[in-house]
Amino acid sequence: MTRESVAVPCRLQINGQDYSADLPPSVTLLDLLRERLDLTGTKKGCDHGQCGACTVLVDGKRVKSCLILAVSIPDSVVTTIEGIAQDGRLHPMQQAFIDADAFQCGYCTPGQIMSAIALLEEGHIHSRAEIREFMSGNLCRCGAYNGIINAIEQVVSRQHRNQAGEAA
Amino acid sequence: MRSFSYSRPTTFDEACRNAEHTRFLAGGTNLIDLMKSDVERPTHVIDIGSLPMRDIADRPDGGLRLGALVTNADTAAHPLVIDRYPLLASAILAGASPQIRNMATNGGNLNQRTRCHYFYDPAMACNKRSPDTGCAARGGRNRIMAVLGTSDACIATFPSDMCIALAALNATVNLHGPDGGRTVGVRDYHRLPGDMPWRDNILQPGEIVTSIDLPPAPFGPHHTYLKIRDRLSFAFAIVSVAVGLHMEDGRIACGSIALGGVGTKPWCVPEAEALLDGRPPSHSLFRDVAERLLHGAVADRDNAAKIRLAPRVIERALWQAAAGTPQSQTDKTIR
Ligand SMILES: Cc1cc2nc3c(=O)[nH]c(=O)nc-3n(C[C@H](O)[C@H](O)[C@H](O)COP(=O)(O)OP(=O)(O)OC[C@H]3O[C@@H](n4cnc5c(N)ncnc54)[C@H](O)[C@@H]3O)c2cc1C
Ligand code: SF4
Ligand code: FES
Ligand code: FES
């Protein structure tokens, strides 16, 4: 039995821009981004919450966009990999991933970077073990894990240096 | 995913509708997953995200009330939870991944369904998914299945980590339904499969979990959540143990234990807990407790290892709790 579902209003702010439309309730946030808004930086890996390729920020928190109905987060602020560079300059985490050789095929990378940005915000960065544990929701089938942790540690230590500089 | 209609009510009266083929949506990490796999097929989804159940609040008895919509991540990071219920924070952090914990809610965690591979595959016989169709897991590839509380109809493990700590903490669950509210002990919330494995718990149609109450837990540092799994992170438990001990002058005044990964529901045996009363920690005592907890365990084709592994994990967890050196969920160090 196929049922025509009634479209439901969806209001979001995505990378600083207001978005509103009537959507079938079955549209996930991931499919909204990729299929309707051409924001294909966010990747679909497993589509079941297991790989982290679809990680975006909703109201500043990292989530898996494949398991969220777009209509179920009214008035939320969504940030994707396309929304983190500023004035044409890469986000420090993006730059660190390049500098630390933190990817091979790059498929997991947008999710890794969004997850890592949230990780710093959460403060789970006291040791390499803690970083590894709190990045466990992002799988990399190329096995670039050491580079990924190195990239995150680079950003963490640069932040510490900057803070020490400000304090001095 | 099949199409469905959707509503987002703002009052309990609107939400608590006893209608067929309807599901409540909270964080969606389990429901949307199962809808994509065509295991759950609701024709109407009631998004409960606008109901007022997002607080963590003190109780007059010194306990804590956890709103059903508070996320697992916010619960584990709440200062009062860290201070008074580190066992609960630890169990939450032992489960899933940071992104999933940011989405998953306390009410949803309680109501999550089994991870039985055959339950997830609509081509396989499964009594839990489709009543009275058989059980492909019996005699199948079943190393992750339960060894305690199983029935001829179903041997599926209840997969939650958080609920194992809730059982050890003797939490209670507050419900609101079409006929008003009621309160149920968390140890009585989940059902044994028996001959009706499609009913995971005592929730009635139209009923919503509104909050979970934690009674005061006088364990101090004497607790642990020890989780053994196939890899150190982001995997469901093969065996897990939540323990809280009330220590007095080197003796165990009383203790609380719940097992995960081995039972069809969070596994508690009051007679096993009673063995601890007034006794000092010892190898023979902990071995007796473990034996009593595993009493009646039955293996199927591939999961006999759980019956050998579980007593060792229980004993280790009891020693961790007695020493006041709980398992770290960050580097997994066993102290
Ligand atoms: C990849 C992955 C790995 C995971 N690993 C772990 C793990 O290691 N350990 C672990 O414990 N868990 C794990 N989980 C499971 C996760 O904890 C649950 O999916 C989550 O807790 C469910 O909460 P939710 O709010 O997302 O529920 P939803 O998906 O929204 O709902 C789940 C069910 O509960 C019902 N429900 C929700 N809220 C209420 C309420 N208030 N009242 C009545 N019914 C309600 C829904 O109708 C639905 O049937 C994992 C999940 C995924 C996807
Ligand atoms: S063990 Fe339970 S959930 Fe798994 S196939 Fe059998 S009936 Fe279904
Ligand atoms: S695509 Fe969402 S977690 Fe894999
Ligand atoms: S770089 Fe290829 S999956 Fe991570």
Coordinates of C-alpha atoms and ligand atoms in Angstrom, one line a residue:
Chain A
M1 CA 0.0 0.0 0.0
T2 CA 1.4 3.4 -0.9
R3 CA 0.0 6.4 0.8
E4 CA 0.3 9.9 -0.3
S5 CA 1.6 11.6 2.8
V6 CA 0.5 15.2 3.4
A7 CA 3.4 17.6 3.1
V8 CA 4.4 19.3 6.4
P9 CA 6.0 22.7 6.8
C10 CA 9.7 22.7 7.3
R11 CA 11.5 25.8 8.5
L12 CA 15.3 25.8 9.1
Q13 CA 18.3 28.0 8.9
I14 CA 21.0 26.3 6.9
N15 CA 24.5 27.7 6.7
G16 CA 23.1 31.1 7.6
Q17 CA 20.3 31.1 5.0
D18 CA 16.6 30.7 5.9
Y19 CA 14.9 27.7 4.3
S20 CA 11.2 27.0 4.3
A21 CA 9.2 24.5 2.2
D22 CA 6.5 22.0 2.6
L23 CA 8.1 18.5 2.6
P24 CA 6.9 14.9 2.8
P25 CA 7.6 13.9 6.4
S26 CA 9.7 11.0 5.3
V27 CA 12.4 13.3 3.9
T28 CA 15.5 13.0 6.1
L29 CA 17.7 16.0 6.8
L30 CA 20.4 14.3 4.8
D31 CA 18.2 13.8 1.8
L32 CA 17.0 17.4 2.1
L33 CA 20.6 18.7 2.0
R34 CA 21.8 16.4 -0.8
E35 CA 18.7 15.9 -3.1
R36 CA 16.9 19.2 -2.7
L37 CA 19.5 21.8 -1.8
D38 CA 22.5 20.5 -3.7
L39 CA 24.6 20.5 -0.6
T40 CA 26.3 17.3 -1.5
G41 CA 29.4 17.8 0.8
T42 CA 27.5 15.9 3.5
K43 CA 27.8 12.2 2.5
K44 CA 25.5 9.2 2.7
G45 CA 27.5 6.2 3.8
C46 CA 25.3 3.7 5.6
D47 CA 22.0 5.7 5.9
H48 CA 21.5 3.9 9.3
G49 CA 23.5 5.9 11.9
Q50 CA 26.5 3.7 11.9
C51 CA 29.2 5.4 9.9
G52 CA 29.1 9.2 10.6
A53 CA 29.6 10.3 7.0
C54 CA 26.4 12.3 7.3
T55 CA 27.4 14.3 10.4
V56 CA 26.2 17.9 10.5
L57 CA 25.7 20.4 13.4
V58 CA 22.1 21.1 14.5
D59 CA 22.0 24.0 16.9
G60 CA 25.7 23.5 17.4
K61 CA 25.5 19.8 18.3
R62 CA 26.9 17.0 16.1
V63 CA 24.2 14.6 14.9
K64 CA 23.7 12.0 12.1
S65 CA 21.5 13.7 9.5
C66 CA 20.4 10.3 8.0
L67 CA 18.3 9.5 11.1
I68 CA 16.5 12.9 11.4
L69 CA 13.3 13.8 9.7
A70 CA 13.8 17.3 8.3
V71 CA 10.3 18.4 9.5
S72 CA 11.1 17.2 13.1
I73 CA 13.6 19.9 14.0
P74 CA 11.6 23.1 13.4
D75 CA 13.5 26.4 13.5
S76 CA 16.8 24.7 14.1
V77 CA 20.1 26.1 12.8
V78 CA 21.9 23.6 10.6
T79 CA 25.6 23.8 9.7
T80 CA 27.2 21.6 7.0
I81 CA 30.7 21.3 5.7
E82 CA 29.8 24.0 3.1
G83 CA 29.1 26.5 5.9
I84 CA 32.3 26.5 7.9
A85 CA 34.8 28.4 5.7
Q86 CA 34.8 32.1 6.3
D87 CA 35.5 34.8 3.7
G88 CA 37.0 32.2 1.4
R89 CA 39.4 30.9 4.1
L90 CA 39.2 27.3 5.2
H91 CA 38.1 26.5 8.7
P92 CA 41.2 25.7 10.8
M93 CA 40.0 22.1 11.1
Q94 CA 39.7 21.8 7.3
Q95 CA 43.2 23.2 6.9
A96 CA 44.6 20.8 9.6
F97 CA 43.1 17.8 7.8
I98 CA 45.0 18.9 4.6
D99 CA 48.2 19.6 6.5
A100 CA 48.1 16.3 8.5
D101 CA 47.2 14.2 5.4
A102 CA 44.1 13.1 7.3
F103 CA 42.3 11.4 4.4
Q104 CA 42.7 9.2 1.4
C105 CA 39.5 8.9 -0.7
G106 CA 37.9 11.8 1.3
Y107 CA 34.4 10.2 1.5
C108 CA 34.3 10.2 5.3
T109 CA 36.1 13.6 5.6
P110 CA 33.2 16.1 5.7
G111 CA 31.6 14.0 8.5
Q112 CA 35.0 13.7 10.3
I113 CA 35.5 17.5 10.2
M114 CA 32.1 18.4 11.4
S115 CA 32.4 15.9 14.2
A116 CA 35.9 17.2 15.1
I117 CA 34.6 20.8 15.2
A118 CA 31.9 19.7 17.7
L119 CA 34.4 17.6 19.7
L120 CA 36.5 20.7 20.4
E121 CA 33.4 22.6 21.4
E122 CA 32.5 19.8 23.8
G123 CA 36.0 19.8 25.2
H124 CA 36.7 16.0 24.9
I125 CA 40.3 16.7 24.0
H126 CA 42.3 16.0 27.1
S127 CA 44.3 13.1 25.7
R128 CA 44.8 11.2 22.5
A129 CA 42.7 8.4 24.0
E130 CA 39.8 10.7 24.7
I131 CA 39.9 12.2 21.2
R132 CA 39.9 8.7 19.7
E133 CA 37.0 7.6 21.9
F134 CA 34.9 10.7 21.1
M135 CA 35.6 10.3 17.4
S136 CA 34.4 6.7 17.4
G137 CA 31.1 7.6 15.7
N138 CA 33.0 8.4 12.5
L139 CA 34.3 5.5 10.5
C140 CA 37.0 5.7 7.8
R141 CA 37.2 2.8 5.5
C142 CA 40.6 4.0 4.2
G143 CA 41.9 3.8 7.7
A144 CA 43.2 7.4 7.9
Y145 CA 42.6 7.4 11.7
N146 CA 46.1 8.4 12.8
G147 CA 46.1 11.4 10.4
I148 CA 42.7 12.4 11.6
I149 CA 43.7 12.3 15.3
N150 CA 46.9 14.2 14.4
A151 CA 44.9 16.9 12.6
I152 CA 42.6 17.4 15.6
E153 CA 45.6 17.5 18.0
Q154 CA 47.2 20.2 15.7
V155 CA 44.1 22.4 16.1
V156 CA 43.9 21.8 19.8
S157 CA 47.6 22.7 20.4
R158 CA 47.3 25.8 18.1
Q159 CA 44.3 26.9 20.2
H160 CA 46.3 26.4 23.4
R161 CA 49.2 28.4 22.0
N162 CA 46.8 31.2 20.9
Q163 CA 45.2 31.2 24.4
A164 CA 48.6 31.3 26.0
G165 CA 49.5 34.2 23.7
E166 CA 46.4 36.2 24.6
A167 CA 47.0 35.6 28.3
A168 CA 50.7 36.8 28.1
Chain B
M1 CA 11.0 4.4 3.8
R2 CA 7.2 4.0 3.3
S3 CA 5.2 7.2 3.4
F4 CA 3.3 8.1 6.5
S5 CA 1.4 11.1 7.9
Y6 CA 2.9 13.2 10.7
S7 CA 1.8 15.3 13.6
R8 CA 3.6 17.2 16.3
P9 CA 1.2 17.8 19.2
T10 CA 1.9 20.2 22.1
T11 CA -0.3 18.6 24.7
F12 CA -0.4 15.1 26.2
D13 CA -4.1 14.7 25.5
E14 CA -3.5 15.2 21.8
A15 CA -0.4 13.0 21.8
C16 CA -1.7 10.0 23.9
R17 CA -3.9 8.7 21.1
N18 CA -4.5 5.0 21.1
A19 CA -4.5 4.4 17.3
E20 CA -3.3 1.5 15.3
H21 CA -0.2 1.7 13.2
T22 CA 1.0 4.8 15.1
R23 CA 4.4 5.3 16.5
F24 CA 5.9 8.0 18.8
L25 CA 9.0 9.8 17.4
A26 CA 11.6 11.1 19.9
G27 CA 15.3 11.2 18.8
G28 CA 14.5 8.8 15.9
T29 CA 17.8 6.9 16.1
N30 CA 15.9 3.6 16.5
L31 CA 12.5 4.3 14.9
I32 CA 13.8 5.9 11.7
D33 CA 16.5 3.2 11.4
L34 CA 13.8 0.5 11.7
M35 CA 11.4 2.3 9.3
K36 CA 14.2 2.4 6.7
S37 CA 14.7 -1.3 7.1
D38 CA 10.9 -1.8 6.7
V39 CA 10.7 -3.4 10.2
E40 CA 8.6 -0.6 11.6
R41 CA 5.7 0.4 9.3
P42 CA 3.7 3.1 11.0
T43 CA 1.1 4.9 8.9
H44 CA 1.1 7.8 11.3
V45 CA 4.0 9.2 13.3
I46 CA 3.4 11.3 16.3
D47 CA 6.4 13.5 17.0
I48 CA 6.5 14.0 20.8
G49 CA 9.4 16.6 20.5
S50 CA 7.2 19.5 21.6
L51 CA 5.8 17.9 24.8
P52 CA 7.2 19.4 28.0
M53 CA 9.6 16.6 29.1
R54 CA 13.0 18.2 28.7
D55 CA 14.0 18.9 32.4
I56 CA 16.3 17.3 34.9
A57 CA 15.0 18.2 38.4
D58 CA 15.7 17.4 42.0
R59 CA 13.2 15.2 43.9
P60 CA 12.1 15.9 47.5
D61 CA 13.6 12.5 48.6
G62 CA 17.1 13.6 47.4
G63 CA 16.6 11.7 44.1
L64 CA 16.5 13.1 40.6
R65 CA 13.8 13.2 37.8
L66 CA 15.0 12.8 34.2
G67 CA 12.7 14.1 31.6
A68 CA 11.9 11.6 28.8
L69 CA 13.1 14.0 26.1
V70 CA 16.4 14.9 27.7
T71 CA 19.1 13.5 25.4
N72 CA 21.4 10.8 26.6
A73 CA 24.3 13.2 26.0
D74 CA 22.8 16.0 28.1
T75 CA 21.9 13.5 30.9
A76 CA 25.4 12.1 31.1
A77 CA 26.9 15.6 31.1
H78 CA 24.5 17.0 33.8
P79 CA 26.3 18.1 36.9
L80 CA 23.8 16.5 39.2
V81 CA 24.0 13.2 37.3
I82 CA 27.8 13.2 37.4
D83 CA 27.8 14.1 41.1
R84 CA 25.1 11.7 42.4
Y85 CA 24.7 9.0 39.6
P86 CA 28.1 8.6 38.0
L87 CA 27.1 4.9 37.3
L88 CA 24.4 6.2 35.0
A89 CA 26.7 8.7 33.3
S90 CA 29.2 5.9 32.7
A91 CA 26.7 3.5 31.2
I92 CA 25.4 6.1 28.9
L93 CA 28.9 7.0 27.7
A94 CA 29.6 3.3 27.1
G95 CA 26.9 3.2 24.5
A96 CA 26.5 4.3 20.9
S97 CA 28.5 7.3 19.6
P98 CA 28.6 11.0 20.5
Q99 CA 26.3 12.0 17.6
I100 CA 23.8 9.3 18.5
R101 CA 23.8 10.2 22.2
N102 CA 23.1 13.8 21.1
M103 CA 19.9 12.7 19.4
A104 CA 18.8 9.7 21.5
T105 CA 16.4 10.5 24.4
N106 CA 15.9 8.9 27.7
G107 CA 12.4 7.7 26.8
G108 CA 13.6 6.4 23.5
N109 CA 16.5 4.5 25.1
L110 CA 14.0 2.7 27.4
N111 CA 11.9 1.7 24.4
Q112 CA 14.6 0.8 21.9
R113 CA 14.2 -2.5 20.2
T114 CA 16.5 -5.5 20.0
R115 CA 19.5 -5.6 17.6
C116 CA 18.8 -9.3 16.6
H117 CA 20.0 -9.5 13.0
Y118 CA 16.9 -11.6 12.1
F119 CA 14.5 -9.1 13.6
Y120 CA 16.1 -6.5 11.2
D121 CA 15.7 -8.6 8.1
P122 CA 12.1 -8.8 6.9
A123 CA 12.9 -11.8 4.8
M124 CA 13.6 -13.9 8.0
A125 CA 11.1 -15.5 10.3
C126 CA 10.7 -13.5 13.5
N127 CA 8.0 -13.7 16.1
K128 CA 8.9 -10.3 17.5
R129 CA 8.5 -8.5 14.2
S130 CA 5.6 -10.6 12.8
P131 CA 3.7 -12.5 15.5
D132 CA 3.7 -16.3 15.2
T133 CA 6.0 -16.6 12.1
G134 CA 8.8 -18.5 13.9
C135 CA 12.3 -17.5 15.1
A136 CA 15.2 -17.7 12.7
A137 CA 17.6 -16.9 15.5
R138 CA 17.1 -20.2 17.2
G139 CA 19.6 -22.6 15.7
G140 CA 20.8 -19.7 13.6
R141 CA 23.9 -17.4 13.8
N142 CA 23.1 -16.4 17.4
R143 CA 26.3 -15.5 19.3
I144 CA 24.8 -12.1 20.2
M145 CA 21.5 -13.5 21.5
A146 CA 20.4 -13.8 25.1
V147 CA 21.1 -16.7 27.5
L148 CA 18.8 -15.6 30.3
G149 CA 15.0 -15.1 30.1
T150 CA 14.6 -16.7 26.7
S151 CA 11.6 -18.6 25.4
D152 CA 10.9 -21.0 22.6
A153 CA 9.5 -18.0 20.7
C154 CA 12.4 -15.6 21.1
I155 CA 16.0 -15.4 22.3
A156 CA 16.7 -11.7 21.5
T157 CA 18.9 -9.6 23.8
F158 CA 17.6 -6.3 25.1
P159 CA 20.5 -4.0 23.9
S160 CA 20.5 -0.9 26.1
D161 CA 23.4 0.2 28.3
M162 CA 21.6 3.0 30.0
C163 CA 18.8 0.8 31.2
I164 CA 21.2 -1.6 32.8
A165 CA 22.4 1.2 35.1
L166 CA 18.8 2.3 35.6
A167 CA 17.9 -1.2 36.8
A168 CA 20.9 -1.3 39.2
L169 CA 19.8 2.1 40.5
N170 CA 16.2 0.9 41.0
A171 CA 14.8 3.7 38.9
T172 CA 11.0 4.1 38.3
V173 CA 9.3 5.1 35.1
N174 CA 6.5 7.6 35.0
L175 CA 3.9 7.1 32.3
H176 CA 1.0 9.1 30.9
G177 CA -1.8 7.5 28.9
P178 CA -5.3 7.9 27.6
D179 CA -6.5 6.9 31.1
G180 CA -4.1 9.1 33.1
G181 CA -0.8 8.4 34.7
R182 CA 1.0 5.5 36.4
T183 CA 4.4 4.6 37.7
V184 CA 6.3 1.4 37.2
G185 CA 9.6 0.1 38.5
V186 CA 12.2 0.0 35.8
R187 CA 12.9 -3.7 36.7
D188 CA 9.3 -4.5 35.9
Y189 CA 9.1 -2.3 32.8
H190 CA 10.6 -4.7 30.2
R191 CA 8.8 -8.0 29.6
L192 CA 10.2 -11.5 29.2
P193 CA 9.4 -12.7 25.7
G194 CA 7.3 -15.7 26.7
D195 CA 4.9 -16.6 23.9
M196 CA 4.3 -12.9 23.1
P197 CA 7.8 -11.6 22.1
W198 CA 6.3 -8.8 20.1
R199 CA 5.5 -7.0 23.4
D200 CA 8.9 -5.7 24.6
N201 CA 7.5 -3.9 27.7
I202 CA 4.4 -3.0 29.6
L203 CA 3.7 0.2 27.7
Q204 CA 0.0 0.2 26.6
P205 CA -1.1 1.7 23.2
G206 CA -1.2 5.5 23.5
E207 CA 1.0 5.6 26.6
I208 CA 4.0 7.9 26.8
V209 CA 7.0 7.7 29.1
T210 CA 7.2 11.2 30.6
S211 CA 10.1 10.8 33.0
I212 CA 12.4 8.5 34.9
D213 CA 12.9 8.9 38.7
L214 CA 16.2 7.9 40.3
P215 CA 16.0 7.2 44.1
P216 CA 19.0 8.4 46.2
A217 CA 22.0 6.1 45.6
P218 CA 24.4 5.9 48.5
F219 CA 27.2 4.3 46.5
G220 CA 29.8 7.1 46.6
P221 CA 32.7 5.8 44.5
H222 CA 31.7 2.2 44.9
H223 CA 30.1 1.6 41.5
T224 CA 31.1 0.5 38.0
Y225 CA 29.7 -0.1 34.5
L226 CA 31.9 -2.7 32.9
K227 CA 31.1 -3.4 29.3
I228 CA 32.7 -6.2 27.2
R229 CA 32.2 -6.0 23.5
D230 CA 33.7 -6.9 20.1
R231 CA 35.6 -3.7 19.9
L232 CA 36.4 -1.0 22.5
S233 CA 34.0 1.6 21.2
F234 CA 30.7 1.9 19.3
A235 CA 29.6 -1.7 19.7
F236 CA 26.7 -3.3 21.7
A237 CA 27.5 -5.3 24.8
I238 CA 28.3 -9.0 24.7
V239 CA 28.2 -8.9 28.5
S240 CA 27.8 -5.8 30.7
V241 CA 27.5 -5.3 34.4
A242 CA 26.2 -2.4 36.4
V243 CA 27.1 -2.5 40.1
G244 CA 26.6 -0.2 43.0
L245 CA 27.7 -1.1 46.5
H246 CA 26.9 0.6 49.8
M247 CA 30.1 0.1 51.7
E248 CA 30.4 0.5 55.5
D249 CA 33.7 -0.1 57.3
G250 CA 35.0 -2.4 54.6
R251 CA 31.8 -4.4 54.5
I252 CA 29.1 -4.3 51.9
A253 CA 26.0 -3.1 53.6
C254 CA 23.9 -3.8 50.5
G255 CA 24.5 -3.9 46.8
S256 CA 22.7 -3.7 43.5
I257 CA 23.6 -5.5 40.3
A258 CA 22.1 -5.6 36.8
L259 CA 23.4 -7.5 33.7
G260 CA 23.2 -6.4 30.1
G261 CA 24.0 -8.3 26.9
V262 CA 22.9 -11.6 28.3
G263 CA 19.2 -11.2 29.0
T264 CA 16.0 -10.6 27.1
K265 CA 15.5 -7.7 29.6
P266 CA 17.9 -5.9 32.0
W267 CA 18.8 -8.9 34.2
C268 CA 18.4 -8.6 38.0
V269 CA 18.2 -11.3 40.6
P270 CA 17.3 -10.0 44.1
E271 CA 18.5 -13.3 45.8
A272 CA 21.9 -12.7 44.3
E273 CA 22.0 -9.1 45.5
A274 CA 20.9 -10.3 49.0
L275 CA 24.0 -12.6 49.3
L276 CA 26.1 -9.4 49.5
D277 CA 24.3 -8.0 52.6
G278 CA 26.7 -7.4 55.5
R279 CA 29.6 -9.4 53.9
P280 CA 33.2 -8.2 53.3
P281 CA 34.3 -8.5 49.6
S282 CA 35.8 -11.9 48.8
H283 CA 36.4 -14.2 45.9
S284 CA 34.1 -16.8 47.1
L285 CA 31.3 -14.4 47.8
F286 CA 31.6 -12.8 44.4
R287 CA 31.7 -16.2 42.7
D288 CA 28.5 -17.2 44.6
V289 CA 26.8 -14.0 43.5
A290 CA 27.9 -14.5 39.9
E291 CA 26.7 -18.1 39.9
R292 CA 23.3 -17.1 41.3
L293 CA 22.9 -14.4 38.7
L294 CA 23.6 -16.9 35.9
H295 CA 21.3 -19.5 37.3
G296 CA 19.2 -21.0 34.6
A297 CA 21.2 -19.7 31.7
V298 CA 20.6 -21.6 28.5
A299 CA 22.8 -21.4 25.4
D300 CA 21.7 -21.9 21.8
R301 CA 24.1 -22.7 18.9
D302 CA 26.7 -19.9 19.1
N303 CA 26.4 -18.1 22.4
A304 CA 27.6 -20.5 25.1
A305 CA 30.7 -18.2 25.5
K306 CA 28.4 -15.7 27.2
I307 CA 27.7 -18.2 30.0
R308 CA 31.4 -18.6 30.6
L309 CA 32.3 -15.0 30.2
A310 CA 29.6 -13.4 32.3
P311 CA 30.7 -14.7 35.7
R312 CA 34.2 -13.3 35.2
V313 CA 32.8 -9.9 34.2
I314 CA 30.5 -9.9 37.2
E315 CA 33.4 -10.7 39.6
R316 CA 35.7 -8.1 38.0
A317 CA 32.9 -5.5 38.2
L318 CA 32.3 -6.3 41.9
W319 CA 36.0 -5.9 42.7
Q320 CA 36.0 -2.6 40.8
A321 CA 33.0 -1.4 42.8
A322 CA 34.3 -2.6 46.1
A323 CA 37.7 -0.8 45.5
G324 CA 36.0 2.3 44.3
T325 CA 37.8 2.2 41.0
P326 CA 35.1 2.3 38.3
Q327 CA 35.8 1.5 34.7
S328 CA 36.9 4.4 32.6
Q329 CA 34.7 5.0 29.5
T330 CA 37.4 7.2 27.9
D331 CA 40.4 4.9 27.7
K332 CA 38.6 1.8 28.9
T333 CA 41.4 1.2 31.5
I334 CA 40.5 -1.6 33.9
R335 CA 42.0 -0.4 37.2
Ligands
LIG1 C1 24.5 2.9 15.2 C2 23.9 2.8 16.6 C3 24.6 2.3 17.6 C4 24.0 2.2 18.9 N1 24.8 1.7 19.9 C5 24.2 1.7 21.2 C6 24.9 1.1 22.3 O1 26.1 0.8 22.2 N2 24.3 1.1 23.5 C7 23.0 1.5 23.6 O2 22.5 1.4 24.8 N3 22.3 2.0 22.6 C8 22.8 2.0 21.4 N4 22.1 2.5 20.3 C9 20.7 2.7 20.5 C10 20.3 4.1 21.0 O3 20.7 4.2 22.3 C11 18.8 4.2 20.8 O4 18.5 4.1 19.4 C12 18.2 5.4 21.4 O5 18.4 5.5 22.8 C13 16.7 5.5 21.1 O6 16.3 6.8 21.6 P1 15.5 7.8 20.5 O7 15.1 9.0 21.3 O8 16.3 8.1 19.3 O9 14.3 6.9 20.2 P2 13.3 6.8 18.9 O10 14.0 6.2 17.8 O11 12.7 8.1 18.6 O12 12.2 5.9 19.5 C14 12.5 4.5 19.8 C15 11.2 3.8 20.2 O13 10.8 4.3 21.5 C16 9.5 4.9 21.4 N5 9.5 6.1 22.3 C17 10.4 7.1 22.2 N6 10.2 8.0 23.2 C18 9.1 7.5 23.9 C19 8.4 8.0 25.0 N7 8.8 9.1 25.7 N8 7.3 7.3 25.4 C20 7.0 6.1 24.8 N9 7.6 5.6 23.7 C21 8.7 6.3 23.3 C22 9.3 5.2 19.9 O14 7.9 5.1 19.6 C23 10.1 4.1 19.3 O15 9.3 2.9 19.2 C24 22.7 2.6 19.1 C25 22.0 3.1 18.0 C26 22.5 3.2 16.8 C27 21.7 3.8 15.6
SF4_2 S1 15.3 -14.0 18.6 FE1 13.4 -12.8 18.8 S2 13.9 -11.0 17.6 FE2 15.4 -12.6 16.9 S3 14.4 -13.7 15.2 FE3 13.9 -14.8 17.1 S4 11.9 -13.9 17.5 FE4 12.8 -12.5 16.2
FES3 S1 25.1 7.9 6.6 FE1 24.4 8.6 8.5 S2 25.7 7.5 9.8 FE2 26.1 6.6 7.9
FES4 S1 39.4 8.9 3.7 FE1 38.4 7.3 2.7 S2 36.8 6.8 4.1 FE2 38.0 8.1 5.2

